């Protein structure tokens, strides 16, 4: 049975364990074994090693053990996805594993930036600039182009973009289930 | 001569090319060849392939060509580092290449979150929570623990944290030069 690493900021929710269990049940329904980061249940070692370092090592080991990943790229604490999850997209791609991803906010990246601040159009370069004079990517992507294209190139399908109800934005699993369906199709073809 | 991939949000500056040239000159002074993403000078192909996809492919190829990376993790358009750069930290680590990194804002991650919003302390779990009830990491790191520890584990040294003058936050190269010095030391030892 293929193992899938379940990356996403839901590890920060008070009900992370329950949500992880829901994700793992859905994985089973599609014939996969889900690996949820909290499974590691890190315990402080007598060595006194820092807890955050132990968590990092356990998560990296879990990513290496996985056959592929499904990453939750819903905007987190700002305009972009959770940096921990984005790091994991990169590590999965670097390890040559397939990456599927979803976001519970369908808007283009630039639309989210525009909601936060007024942009200026630089007609000499034909780009939008923010208050720091920095280009705002306008390719119709969900996030920075490196993230969108890593998923499209290393997963074979673009980031799944679905507008979840605002009250359920960190917990909605429609996009997640779409990723499972896509992964099942991709692996059935390559089997 | 070892090649170093120069990741960072400075590619979005109007003077990105000049800044890339400064970085590359510093690399030469430390005995490295700097690879700056804009070097790719992507040209629209007659095939009509999307420009953002071509940029992605050129950058991934450049990362694969590099021997190691130095990543600028200065907060970008919010609390955390540029997601494109964070993705590249992950890809470098997944490819088994050394990762050095710096930030021009020395503050802890949680201090930056606290400046943006009022946090609530969850005494049952002994963690701080944001307005969405999500845990705010409080390990004294510069960013999400996966990013800090990827650098420490895959580069051998923690993220270099240096407070640049506010007016020069996207261009200051003190932390960058510290990374070059550390890389020169690390590679001299392993040679």
mmCIF file with all atom_site columns, N, CA and C in Angstrom, chain A residues 9 12 14 50 52-53 56-57 60 77 80 82-84 86-88 90-91 94-95 109 125 130 133-135 137 139 141 144-146 149-150 153-154, chain B residues 9 12 14 50 52-53 56-57 60 77 80 82-84 86-88 90-91 94-95 109 125 129-130 133-135 137 139 141 144-146 149-150 153-154:
data_model
loop_
_atom_site.group_PDB
_atom_site.id
_atom_site.type_symbol
_atom_site.label_atom_id
_atom_site.label_alt_id
_atom_site.label_comp_id
_atom_site.label_asym_id
_atom_site.label_entity_id
_atom_site.label_seq_id
_atom_site.pdbx_PDB_ins_code
_atom_site.Cartn_x
_atom_site.Cartn_y
_atom_site.Cartn_z
_atom_site.occupancy
_atom_site.B_iso_or_equiv
_atom_site.pdbx_formal_charge
_atom_site.auth_seq_id
_atom_site.auth_comp_id
_atom_site.auth_asym_id
_atom_site.auth_atom_id
_atom_site.pdbx_PDB_model_num
ATOM 1   N N  . UNK A 1 9   ? -1.116 23.030 7.602   1.00 0.00 ? 9   UNK A N  1
ATOM 2   C CA . UNK A 1 9   ? -1.095 23.779 8.864   1.00 0.00 ? 9   UNK A CA 1
ATOM 3   C C  . UNK A 1 9   ? -2.119 23.289 9.886   1.00 0.00 ? 9   UNK A C  1
ATOM 4   N N  . UNK A 1 12  ? -1.591 22.757 13.648  1.00 0.00 ? 12  UNK A N  1
ATOM 5   C CA . UNK A 1 12  ? -1.657 23.824 14.650  1.00 0.00 ? 12  UNK A CA 1
ATOM 6   C C  . UNK A 1 12  ? -3.044 23.979 15.284  1.00 0.00 ? 12  UNK A C  1
ATOM 7   N N  . UNK A 1 14  ? -6.428 23.034 17.526  1.00 0.00 ? 14  UNK A N  1
ATOM 8   C CA . UNK A 1 14  ? -6.619 22.311 18.799  1.00 0.00 ? 14  UNK A CA 1
ATOM 9   C C  . UNK A 1 14  ? -7.116 20.878 18.555  1.00 0.00 ? 14  UNK A C  1
ATOM 10  N N  . UNK A 1 50  ? 16.538 19.564 21.942  1.00 0.00 ? 50  UNK A N  1
ATOM 11  C CA . UNK A 1 50  ? 15.415 20.493 21.782  1.00 0.00 ? 50  UNK A CA 1
ATOM 12  C C  . UNK A 1 50  ? 14.230 19.821 21.094  1.00 0.00 ? 50  UNK A C  1
ATOM 13  N N  . UNK A 1 52  ? 11.834 21.091 19.239  1.00 0.00 ? 52  UNK A N  1
ATOM 14  C CA . UNK A 1 52  ? 11.590 21.477 17.841  1.00 0.00 ? 52  UNK A CA 1
ATOM 15  C C  . UNK A 1 52  ? 12.531 20.729 16.892  1.00 0.00 ? 52  UNK A C  1
ATOM 16  N N  . UNK A 1 53  ? 13.749 20.461 17.359  1.00 0.00 ? 53  UNK A N  1
ATOM 17  C CA . UNK A 1 53  ? 14.682 19.697 16.522  1.00 0.00 ? 53  UNK A CA 1
ATOM 18  C C  . UNK A 1 53  ? 14.192 18.248 16.367  1.00 0.00 ? 53  UNK A C  1
ATOM 19  N N  . UNK A 1 56  ? 11.394 18.209 13.891  1.00 0.00 ? 56  UNK A N  1
ATOM 20  C CA . UNK A 1 56  ? 11.915 18.317 12.522  1.00 0.00 ? 56  UNK A CA 1
ATOM 21  C C  . UNK A 1 56  ? 12.413 16.961 12.034  1.00 0.00 ? 56  UNK A C  1
ATOM 22  N N  . UNK A 1 57  ? 13.231 16.324 12.857  1.00 0.00 ? 57  UNK A N  1
ATOM 23  C CA . UNK A 1 57  ? 13.830 15.055 12.429  1.00 0.00 ? 57  UNK A CA 1
ATOM 24  C C  . UNK A 1 57  ? 12.776 13.987 12.188  1.00 0.00 ? 57  UNK A C  1
ATOM 25  N N  . UNK A 1 60  ? 10.983 14.900 8.871   1.00 0.00 ? 60  UNK A N  1
ATOM 26  C CA . UNK A 1 60  ? 11.800 14.610 7.691   1.00 0.00 ? 60  UNK A CA 1
ATOM 27  C C  . UNK A 1 60  ? 11.867 13.096 7.450   1.00 0.00 ? 60  UNK A C  1
ATOM 28  N N  . UNK A 1 77  ? -2.053 32.550 8.139   1.00 0.00 ? 77  UNK A N  1
ATOM 29  C CA . UNK A 1 77  ? -1.471 33.684 8.865   1.00 0.00 ? 77  UNK A CA 1
ATOM 30  C C  . UNK A 1 77  ? -0.917 34.745 7.918   1.00 0.00 ? 77  UNK A C  1
ATOM 31  N N  . UNK A 1 80  ? 0.125  33.936 1.934   1.00 0.00 ? 80  UNK A N  1
ATOM 32  C CA . UNK A 1 80  ? 0.617  32.696 1.348   1.00 0.00 ? 80  UNK A CA 1
ATOM 33  C C  . UNK A 1 80  ? 0.355  31.476 2.234   1.00 0.00 ? 80  UNK A C  1
ATOM 34  N N  . UNK A 1 82  ? 1.289  28.068 4.511   1.00 0.00 ? 82  UNK A N  1
ATOM 35  C CA . UNK A 1 82  ? 2.148  27.809 5.671   1.00 0.00 ? 82  UNK A CA 1
ATOM 36  C C  . UNK A 1 82  ? 3.572  27.465 5.212   1.00 0.00 ? 82  UNK A C  1
ATOM 37  N N  . UNK A 1 83  ? 4.580  28.185 5.723   1.00 0.00 ? 83  UNK A N  1
ATOM 38  C CA . UNK A 1 83  ? 5.954  27.932 5.252   1.00 0.00 ? 83  UNK A CA 1
ATOM 39  C C  . UNK A 1 83  ? 6.448  26.505 5.557   1.00 0.00 ? 83  UNK A C  1
ATOM 40  N N  . UNK A 1 84  ? 5.965  25.908 6.634   1.00 0.00 ? 84  UNK A N  1
ATOM 41  C CA . UNK A 1 84  ? 6.361  24.526 6.932   1.00 0.00 ? 84  UNK A CA 1
ATOM 42  C C  . UNK A 1 84  ? 5.899  23.595 5.823   1.00 0.00 ? 84  UNK A C  1
ATOM 43  N N  . UNK A 1 86  ? 5.109  24.535 2.683   1.00 0.00 ? 86  UNK A N  1
ATOM 44  C CA . UNK A 1 86  ? 5.819  24.888 1.442   1.00 0.00 ? 86  UNK A CA 1
ATOM 45  C C  . UNK A 1 86  ? 7.210  24.254 1.437   1.00 0.00 ? 86  UNK A C  1
ATOM 46  N N  . UNK A 1 87  ? 7.871  24.269 2.583   1.00 0.00 ? 87  UNK A N  1
ATOM 47  C CA . UNK A 1 87  ? 9.166  23.582 2.686   1.00 0.00 ? 87  UNK A CA 1
ATOM 48  C C  . UNK A 1 87  ? 9.001  22.108 2.312   1.00 0.00 ? 87  UNK A C  1
ATOM 49  N N  . UNK A 1 88  ? 7.922  21.502 2.791   1.00 0.00 ? 88  UNK A N  1
ATOM 50  C CA . UNK A 1 88  ? 7.720  20.067 2.552   1.00 0.00 ? 88  UNK A CA 1
ATOM 51  C C  . UNK A 1 88  ? 7.400  19.770 1.082   1.00 0.00 ? 88  UNK A C  1
ATOM 52  N N  . UNK A 1 90  ? 8.806  21.360 -1.299  1.00 0.00 ? 90  UNK A N  1
ATOM 53  C CA . UNK A 1 90  ? 10.148 21.379 -1.877  1.00 0.00 ? 90  UNK A CA 1
ATOM 54  C C  . UNK A 1 90  ? 10.925 20.112 -1.586  1.00 0.00 ? 90  UNK A C  1
ATOM 55  N N  . UNK A 1 91  ? 10.839 19.655 -0.336  1.00 0.00 ? 91  UNK A N  1
ATOM 56  C CA . UNK A 1 91  ? 11.586 18.444 0.018   1.00 0.00 ? 91  UNK A CA 1
ATOM 57  C C  . UNK A 1 91  ? 11.048 17.228 -0.748  1.00 0.00 ? 91  UNK A C  1
ATOM 58  N N  . UNK A 1 94  ? 12.305 17.512 -4.279  1.00 0.00 ? 94  UNK A N  1
ATOM 59  C CA . UNK A 1 94  ? 13.738 17.241 -4.324  1.00 0.00 ? 94  UNK A CA 1
ATOM 60  C C  . UNK A 1 94  ? 14.047 15.759 -4.179  1.00 0.00 ? 94  UNK A C  1
ATOM 61  N N  . UNK A 1 95  ? 13.202 15.071 -3.402  1.00 0.00 ? 95  UNK A N  1
ATOM 62  C CA . UNK A 1 95  ? 13.386 13.631 -3.211  1.00 0.00 ? 95  UNK A CA 1
ATOM 63  C C  . UNK A 1 95  ? 12.806 12.824 -4.376  1.00 0.00 ? 95  UNK A C  1
ATOM 64  N N  . UNK A 1 109 ? -3.356 34.547 -6.404  1.00 0.00 ? 109 UNK A N  1
ATOM 65  C CA . UNK A 1 109 ? -2.406 35.172 -5.471  1.00 0.00 ? 109 UNK A CA 1
ATOM 66  C C  . UNK A 1 109 ? -2.533 36.701 -5.489  1.00 0.00 ? 109 UNK A C  1
ATOM 67  N N  . UNK A 1 125 ? 7.843  48.353 -16.905 1.00 0.00 ? 125 UNK A N  1
ATOM 68  C CA . UNK A 1 125 ? 8.160  46.922 -16.846 1.00 0.00 ? 125 UNK A CA 1
ATOM 69  C C  . UNK A 1 125 ? 6.924  46.043 -17.035 1.00 0.00 ? 125 UNK A C  1
ATOM 70  N N  . UNK A 1 130 ? 4.220  46.304 -5.092  1.00 0.00 ? 130 UNK A N  1
ATOM 71  C CA . UNK A 1 130 ? 3.641  46.556 -3.772  1.00 0.00 ? 130 UNK A CA 1
ATOM 72  C C  . UNK A 1 130 ? 4.275  47.793 -3.140  1.00 0.00 ? 130 UNK A C  1
ATOM 73  N N  . UNK A 1 133 ? 7.834  48.313 -3.428  1.00 0.00 ? 133 UNK A N  1
ATOM 74  C CA . UNK A 1 133 ? 8.320  48.423 -4.807  1.00 0.00 ? 133 UNK A CA 1
ATOM 75  C C  . UNK A 1 133 ? 8.669  47.054 -5.410  1.00 0.00 ? 133 UNK A C  1
ATOM 76  N N  . UNK A 1 134 ? 8.173  46.005 -4.790  1.00 0.00 ? 134 UNK A N  1
ATOM 77  C CA . UNK A 1 134 ? 8.493  44.670 -5.275  1.00 0.00 ? 134 UNK A CA 1
ATOM 78  C C  . UNK A 1 134 ? 7.375  44.129 -6.171  1.00 0.00 ? 134 UNK A C  1
ATOM 79  N N  . UNK A 1 135 ? 7.772  43.462 -7.240  1.00 0.00 ? 135 UNK A N  1
ATOM 80  C CA . UNK A 1 135 ? 6.826  42.887 -8.186  1.00 0.00 ? 135 UNK A CA 1
ATOM 81  C C  . UNK A 1 135 ? 5.858  41.928 -7.488  1.00 0.00 ? 135 UNK A C  1
ATOM 82  N N  . UNK A 1 137 ? 3.566  38.860 -8.456  1.00 0.00 ? 137 UNK A N  1
ATOM 83  C CA . UNK A 1 137 ? 3.351  37.912 -9.552  1.00 0.00 ? 137 UNK A CA 1
ATOM 84  C C  . UNK A 1 137 ? 1.884  37.920 -9.991  1.00 0.00 ? 137 UNK A C  1
ATOM 85  N N  . UNK A 1 139 ? 0.320  35.726 -12.585 1.00 0.00 ? 139 UNK A N  1
ATOM 86  C CA . UNK A 1 139 ? 0.226  34.633 -13.557 1.00 0.00 ? 139 UNK A CA 1
ATOM 87  C C  . UNK A 1 139 ? -1.065 33.824 -13.395 1.00 0.00 ? 139 UNK A C  1
ATOM 88  N N  . UNK A 1 141 ? -1.779 32.284 -10.667 1.00 0.00 ? 141 UNK A N  1
ATOM 89  C CA . UNK A 1 141 ? -1.476 31.156 -9.788  1.00 0.00 ? 141 UNK A CA 1
ATOM 90  C C  . UNK A 1 141 ? -2.116 31.328 -8.413  1.00 0.00 ? 141 UNK A C  1
ATOM 91  N N  . UNK A 1 144 ? 3.078  31.751 -4.975  1.00 0.00 ? 144 UNK A N  1
ATOM 92  C CA . UNK A 1 144 ? 4.333  31.965 -5.709  1.00 0.00 ? 144 UNK A CA 1
ATOM 93  C C  . UNK A 1 144 ? 4.477  30.908 -6.814  1.00 0.00 ? 144 UNK A C  1
ATOM 94  N N  . UNK A 1 145 ? 4.952  31.322 -7.981  1.00 0.00 ? 145 UNK A N  1
ATOM 95  C CA . UNK A 1 145 ? 4.997  30.407 -9.133  1.00 0.00 ? 145 UNK A CA 1
ATOM 96  C C  . UNK A 1 145 ? 5.821  29.150 -8.872  1.00 0.00 ? 145 UNK A C  1
ATOM 97  N N  . UNK A 1 146 ? 6.832  29.244 -8.008  1.00 0.00 ? 146 UNK A N  1
ATOM 98  C CA . UNK A 1 146 ? 7.646  28.054 -7.729  1.00 0.00 ? 146 UNK A CA 1
ATOM 99  C C  . UNK A 1 146 ? 6.791  26.973 -7.049  1.00 0.00 ? 146 UNK A C  1
ATOM 100 N N  . UNK A 1 149 ? 4.059  25.610 -9.710  1.00 0.00 ? 149 UNK A N  1
ATOM 101 C CA . UNK A 1 149 ? 4.625  24.767 -10.765 1.00 0.00 ? 149 UNK A CA 1
ATOM 102 C C  . UNK A 1 149 ? 5.334  23.536 -10.239 1.00 0.00 ? 149 UNK A C  1
ATOM 103 N N  . UNK A 1 150 ? 5.825  23.609 -9.009  1.00 0.00 ? 150 UNK A N  1
ATOM 104 C CA . UNK A 1 150 ? 6.392  22.393 -8.411  1.00 0.00 ? 150 UNK A CA 1
ATOM 105 C C  . UNK A 1 150 ? 5.305  21.319 -8.334  1.00 0.00 ? 150 UNK A C  1
ATOM 106 N N  . UNK A 1 153 ? 4.353  20.182 -11.958 1.00 0.00 ? 153 UNK A N  1
ATOM 107 C CA . UNK A 1 153 ? 5.404  19.390 -12.601 1.00 0.00 ? 153 UNK A CA 1
ATOM 108 C C  . UNK A 1 153 ? 5.675  18.092 -11.855 1.00 0.00 ? 153 UNK A C  1
ATOM 109 N N  . UNK A 1 154 ? 5.610  18.145 -10.520 1.00 0.00 ? 154 UNK A N  1
ATOM 110 C CA . UNK A 1 154 ? 5.979  16.958 -9.742  1.00 0.00 ? 154 UNK A CA 1
ATOM 111 C C  . UNK A 1 154 ? 4.768  16.118 -9.331  1.00 0.00 ? 154 UNK A C  1
ATOM 112 N N  . UNK B 2 9   ? 13.891 36.771 -2.196  1.00 0.00 ? 9   UNK B N  1
ATOM 113 C CA . UNK B 2 9   ? 12.845 37.595 -2.825  1.00 0.00 ? 9   UNK B CA 1
ATOM 114 C C  . UNK B 2 9   ? 13.386 38.825 -3.553  1.00 0.00 ? 9   UNK B C  1
ATOM 115 N N  . UNK B 2 12  ? 12.330 40.167 -6.987  1.00 0.00 ? 12  UNK B N  1
ATOM 116 C CA . UNK B 2 12  ? 11.145 41.008 -7.218  1.00 0.00 ? 12  UNK B CA 1
ATOM 117 C C  . UNK B 2 12  ? 11.455 42.510 -7.181  1.00 0.00 ? 12  UNK B C  1
ATOM 118 N N  . UNK B 2 14  ? 13.055 46.185 -8.347  1.00 0.00 ? 14  UNK B N  1
ATOM 119 C CA . UNK B 2 14  ? 13.317 46.805 -9.661  1.00 0.00 ? 14  UNK B CA 1
ATOM 120 C C  . UNK B 2 14  ? 14.805 46.721 -10.026 1.00 0.00 ? 14  UNK B C  1
ATOM 121 N N  . UNK B 2 50  ? 3.766  28.717 -21.228 1.00 0.00 ? 50  UNK B N  1
ATOM 122 C CA . UNK B 2 50  ? 3.580  29.779 -20.240 1.00 0.00 ? 50  UNK B CA 1
ATOM 123 C C  . UNK B 2 50  ? 4.912  30.226 -19.646 1.00 0.00 ? 50  UNK B C  1
ATOM 124 N N  . UNK B 2 52  ? 5.588  31.574 -16.726 1.00 0.00 ? 52  UNK B N  1
ATOM 125 C CA . UNK B 2 52  ? 5.849  31.165 -15.346 1.00 0.00 ? 52  UNK B CA 1
ATOM 126 C C  . UNK B 2 52  ? 6.347  29.719 -15.279 1.00 0.00 ? 52  UNK B C  1
ATOM 127 N N  . UNK B 2 53  ? 5.842  28.885 -16.192 1.00 0.00 ? 53  UNK B N  1
ATOM 128 C CA . UNK B 2 53  ? 6.318  27.488 -16.226 1.00 0.00 ? 53  UNK B CA 1
ATOM 129 C C  . UNK B 2 53  ? 7.782  27.428 -16.678 1.00 0.00 ? 53  UNK B C  1
ATOM 130 N N  . UNK B 2 56  ? 9.934  28.469 -13.808 1.00 0.00 ? 56  UNK B N  1
ATOM 131 C CA . UNK B 2 56  ? 10.052 27.367 -12.845 1.00 0.00 ? 56  UNK B CA 1
ATOM 132 C C  . UNK B 2 56  ? 11.102 26.355 -13.304 1.00 0.00 ? 56  UNK B C  1
ATOM 133 N N  . UNK B 2 57  ? 10.975 25.954 -14.556 1.00 0.00 ? 57  UNK B N  1
ATOM 134 C CA . UNK B 2 57  ? 11.877 24.909 -15.059 1.00 0.00 ? 57  UNK B CA 1
ATOM 135 C C  . UNK B 2 57  ? 13.331 25.370 -15.058 1.00 0.00 ? 57  UNK B C  1
ATOM 136 N N  . UNK B 2 60  ? 14.511 25.395 -11.376 1.00 0.00 ? 60  UNK B N  1
ATOM 137 C CA . UNK B 2 60  ? 14.749 24.041 -10.855 1.00 0.00 ? 60  UNK B CA 1
ATOM 138 C C  . UNK B 2 60  ? 16.047 23.473 -11.455 1.00 0.00 ? 60  UNK B C  1
ATOM 139 N N  . UNK B 2 77  ? 6.326  40.270 2.521   1.00 0.00 ? 77  UNK B N  1
ATOM 140 C CA . UNK B 2 77  ? 4.890  40.478 2.319   1.00 0.00 ? 77  UNK B CA 1
ATOM 141 C C  . UNK B 2 77  ? 4.066  39.818 3.445   1.00 0.00 ? 77  UNK B C  1
ATOM 142 N N  . UNK B 2 80  ? 6.230  35.701 7.444   1.00 0.00 ? 80  UNK B N  1
ATOM 143 C CA . UNK B 2 80  ? 7.215  34.668 7.116   1.00 0.00 ? 80  UNK B CA 1
ATOM 144 C C  . UNK B 2 80  ? 8.041  35.021 5.883   1.00 0.00 ? 80  UNK B C  1
ATOM 145 N N  . UNK B 2 82  ? 9.656  34.527 2.022   1.00 0.00 ? 82  UNK B N  1
ATOM 146 C CA . UNK B 2 82  ? 9.086  34.356 0.682   1.00 0.00 ? 82  UNK B CA 1
ATOM 147 C C  . UNK B 2 82  ? 8.861  32.860 0.401   1.00 0.00 ? 82  UNK B C  1
ATOM 148 N N  . UNK B 2 83  ? 7.627  32.471 0.032   1.00 0.00 ? 83  UNK B N  1
ATOM 149 C CA . UNK B 2 83  ? 7.354  31.042 -0.184  1.00 0.00 ? 83  UNK B CA 1
ATOM 150 C C  . UNK B 2 83  ? 8.192  30.424 -1.309  1.00 0.00 ? 83  UNK B C  1
ATOM 151 N N  . UNK B 2 84  ? 8.547  31.210 -2.311  1.00 0.00 ? 84  UNK B N  1
ATOM 152 C CA . UNK B 2 84  ? 9.400  30.682 -3.379  1.00 0.00 ? 84  UNK B CA 1
ATOM 153 C C  . UNK B 2 84  ? 10.755 30.257 -2.817  1.00 0.00 ? 84  UNK B C  1
ATOM 154 N N  . UNK B 2 86  ? 11.374 29.543 0.402   1.00 0.00 ? 86  UNK B N  1
ATOM 155 C CA . UNK B 2 86  ? 11.171 28.424 1.337   1.00 0.00 ? 86  UNK B CA 1
ATOM 156 C C  . UNK B 2 86  ? 11.053 27.112 0.561   1.00 0.00 ? 86  UNK B C  1
ATOM 157 N N  . UNK B 2 87  ? 10.348 27.162 -0.566  1.00 0.00 ? 87  UNK B N  1
ATOM 158 C CA . UNK B 2 87  ? 10.278 25.973 -1.424  1.00 0.00 ? 87  UNK B CA 1
ATOM 159 C C  . UNK B 2 87  ? 11.688 25.537 -1.824  1.00 0.00 ? 87  UNK B C  1
ATOM 160 N N  . UNK B 2 88  ? 12.526 26.500 -2.161  1.00 0.00 ? 88  UNK B N  1
ATOM 161 C CA . UNK B 2 88  ? 13.886 26.184 -2.629  1.00 0.00 ? 88  UNK B CA 1
ATOM 162 C C  . UNK B 2 88  ? 14.756 25.621 -1.508  1.00 0.00 ? 88  UNK B C  1
ATOM 163 N N  . UNK B 2 90  ? 13.591 23.665 0.721   1.00 0.00 ? 90  UNK B N  1
ATOM 164 C CA . UNK B 2 90  ? 13.142 22.270 0.742   1.00 0.00 ? 90  UNK B CA 1
ATOM 165 C C  . UNK B 2 90  ? 13.727 21.452 -0.389  1.00 0.00 ? 90  UNK B C  1
ATOM 166 N N  . UNK B 2 91  ? 13.730 22.033 -1.586  1.00 0.00 ? 91  UNK B N  1
ATOM 167 C CA . UNK B 2 91  ? 14.257 21.289 -2.734  1.00 0.00 ? 91  UNK B CA 1
ATOM 168 C C  . UNK B 2 91  ? 15.762 21.021 -2.565  1.00 0.00 ? 91  UNK B C  1
ATOM 169 N N  . UNK B 2 94  ? 16.105 18.285 -0.035  1.00 0.00 ? 94  UNK B N  1
ATOM 170 C CA . UNK B 2 94  ? 15.677 17.006 -0.611  1.00 0.00 ? 94  UNK B CA 1
ATOM 171 C C  . UNK B 2 94  ? 16.713 16.445 -1.581  1.00 0.00 ? 94  UNK B C  1
ATOM 172 N N  . UNK B 2 95  ? 17.411 17.352 -2.258  1.00 0.00 ? 95  UNK B N  1
ATOM 173 C CA . UNK B 2 95  ? 18.443 16.924 -3.209  1.00 0.00 ? 95  UNK B CA 1
ATOM 174 C C  . UNK B 2 95  ? 19.764 16.596 -2.508  1.00 0.00 ? 95  UNK B C  1
ATOM 175 N N  . UNK B 2 109 ? 10.118 34.447 15.506  1.00 0.00 ? 109 UNK B N  1
ATOM 176 C CA . UNK B 2 109 ? 8.853  34.320 14.785  1.00 0.00 ? 109 UNK B CA 1
ATOM 177 C C  . UNK B 2 109 ? 7.665  34.812 15.616  1.00 0.00 ? 109 UNK B C  1
ATOM 178 N N  . UNK B 2 125 ? -2.897 23.491 27.154  1.00 0.00 ? 125 UNK B N  1
ATOM 179 C CA . UNK B 2 125 ? -1.894 22.892 26.265  1.00 0.00 ? 125 UNK B CA 1
ATOM 180 C C  . UNK B 2 125 ? -0.535 23.592 26.368  1.00 0.00 ? 125 UNK B C  1
ATOM 181 N N  . UNK B 2 129 ? -2.085 30.871 21.101  1.00 0.00 ? 129 UNK B N  1
ATOM 182 C CA . UNK B 2 129 ? -2.968 30.665 19.952  1.00 0.00 ? 129 UNK B CA 1
ATOM 183 C C  . UNK B 2 129 ? -3.314 32.002 19.291  1.00 0.00 ? 129 UNK B C  1
ATOM 184 N N  . UNK B 2 130 ? -3.473 31.962 17.947  1.00 0.00 ? 130 UNK B N  1
ATOM 185 C CA . UNK B 2 130 ? -3.845 33.178 17.217  1.00 0.00 ? 130 UNK B CA 1
ATOM 186 C C  . UNK B 2 130 ? -5.366 33.307 17.138  1.00 0.00 ? 130 UNK B C  1
ATOM 187 N N  . UNK B 2 133 ? -7.360 30.375 16.453  1.00 0.00 ? 133 UNK B N  1
ATOM 188 C CA . UNK B 2 133 ? -7.225 29.300 17.444  1.00 0.00 ? 133 UNK B CA 1
ATOM 189 C C  . UNK B 2 133 ? -6.050 28.362 17.118  1.00 0.00 ? 133 UNK B C  1
ATOM 190 N N  . UNK B 2 134 ? -5.173 28.811 16.237  1.00 0.00 ? 134 UNK B N  1
ATOM 191 C CA . UNK B 2 134 ? -4.060 27.947 15.843  1.00 0.00 ? 134 UNK B CA 1
ATOM 192 C C  . UNK B 2 134 ? -2.796 28.267 16.642  1.00 0.00 ? 134 UNK B C  1
ATOM 193 N N  . UNK B 2 135 ? -2.089 27.226 17.031  1.00 0.00 ? 135 UNK B N  1
ATOM 194 C CA . UNK B 2 135 ? -0.854 27.374 17.802  1.00 0.00 ? 135 UNK B CA 1
ATOM 195 C C  . UNK B 2 135 ? 0.146  28.276 17.085  1.00 0.00 ? 135 UNK B C  1
ATOM 196 N N  . UNK B 2 137 ? 4.050  28.867 17.043  1.00 0.00 ? 137 UNK B N  1
ATOM 197 C CA . UNK B 2 137 ? 5.291  28.244 17.507  1.00 0.00 ? 137 UNK B CA 1
ATOM 198 C C  . UNK B 2 137 ? 6.103  29.220 18.347  1.00 0.00 ? 137 UNK B C  1
ATOM 199 N N  . UNK B 2 139 ? 9.502  28.622 19.807  1.00 0.00 ? 139 UNK B N  1
ATOM 200 C CA . UNK B 2 139 ? 10.756 27.910 20.065  1.00 0.00 ? 139 UNK B CA 1
ATOM 201 C C  . UNK B 2 139 ? 11.969 28.846 19.939  1.00 0.00 ? 139 UNK B C  1
ATOM 202 N N  . UNK B 2 141 ? 12.664 30.417 17.237  1.00 0.00 ? 141 UNK B N  1
ATOM 203 C CA . UNK B 2 141 ? 13.162 30.314 15.859  1.00 0.00 ? 141 UNK B CA 1
ATOM 204 C C  . UNK B 2 141 ? 12.861 31.589 15.063  1.00 0.00 ? 141 UNK B C  1
ATOM 205 N N  . UNK B 2 144 ? 8.955  29.178 10.825  1.00 0.00 ? 144 UNK B N  1
ATOM 206 C CA . UNK B 2 144 ? 8.444  27.837 11.102  1.00 0.00 ? 144 UNK B CA 1
ATOM 207 C C  . UNK B 2 144 ? 9.605  26.882 11.405  1.00 0.00 ? 144 UNK B C  1
ATOM 208 N N  . UNK B 2 145 ? 9.421  26.000 12.370  1.00 0.00 ? 145 UNK B N  1
ATOM 209 C CA . UNK B 2 145 ? 10.534 25.133 12.807  1.00 0.00 ? 145 UNK B CA 1
ATOM 210 C C  . UNK B 2 145 ? 11.098 24.268 11.694  1.00 0.00 ? 145 UNK B C  1
ATOM 211 N N  . UNK B 2 146 ? 10.274 23.905 10.712  1.00 0.00 ? 146 UNK B N  1
ATOM 212 C CA . UNK B 2 146 ? 10.779 23.078 9.609   1.00 0.00 ? 146 UNK B CA 1
ATOM 213 C C  . UNK B 2 146 ? 11.833 23.840 8.808   1.00 0.00 ? 146 UNK B C  1
ATOM 214 N N  . UNK B 2 149 ? 15.109 24.370 11.140  1.00 0.00 ? 149 UNK B N  1
ATOM 215 C CA . UNK B 2 149 ? 15.881 23.149 11.367  1.00 0.00 ? 149 UNK B CA 1
ATOM 216 C C  . UNK B 2 149 ? 16.384 22.517 10.076  1.00 0.00 ? 149 UNK B C  1
ATOM 217 N N  . UNK B 2 150 ? 15.696 22.755 8.983   1.00 0.00 ? 150 UNK B N  1
ATOM 218 C CA . UNK B 2 150 ? 16.231 22.287 7.695   1.00 0.00 ? 150 UNK B CA 1
ATOM 219 C C  . UNK B 2 150 ? 17.588 22.941 7.453   1.00 0.00 ? 150 UNK B C  1
ATOM 220 N N  . UNK B 2 153 ? 20.172 21.591 10.062  1.00 0.00 ? 153 UNK B N  1
ATOM 221 C CA . UNK B 2 153 ? 20.544 20.194 9.824   1.00 0.00 ? 153 UNK B CA 1
ATOM 222 C C  . UNK B 2 153 ? 21.241 20.014 8.474   1.00 0.00 ? 153 UNK B C  1
ATOM 223 N N  . UNK B 2 154 ? 20.779 20.747 7.462   1.00 0.00 ? 154 UNK B N  1
ATOM 224 C CA . UNK B 2 154 ? 21.326 20.539 6.113   1.00 0.00 ? 154 UNK B CA 1
ATOM 225 C C  . UNK B 2 154 ? 22.438 21.524 5.761   1.00 0.00 ? 154 UNK B C  1
#
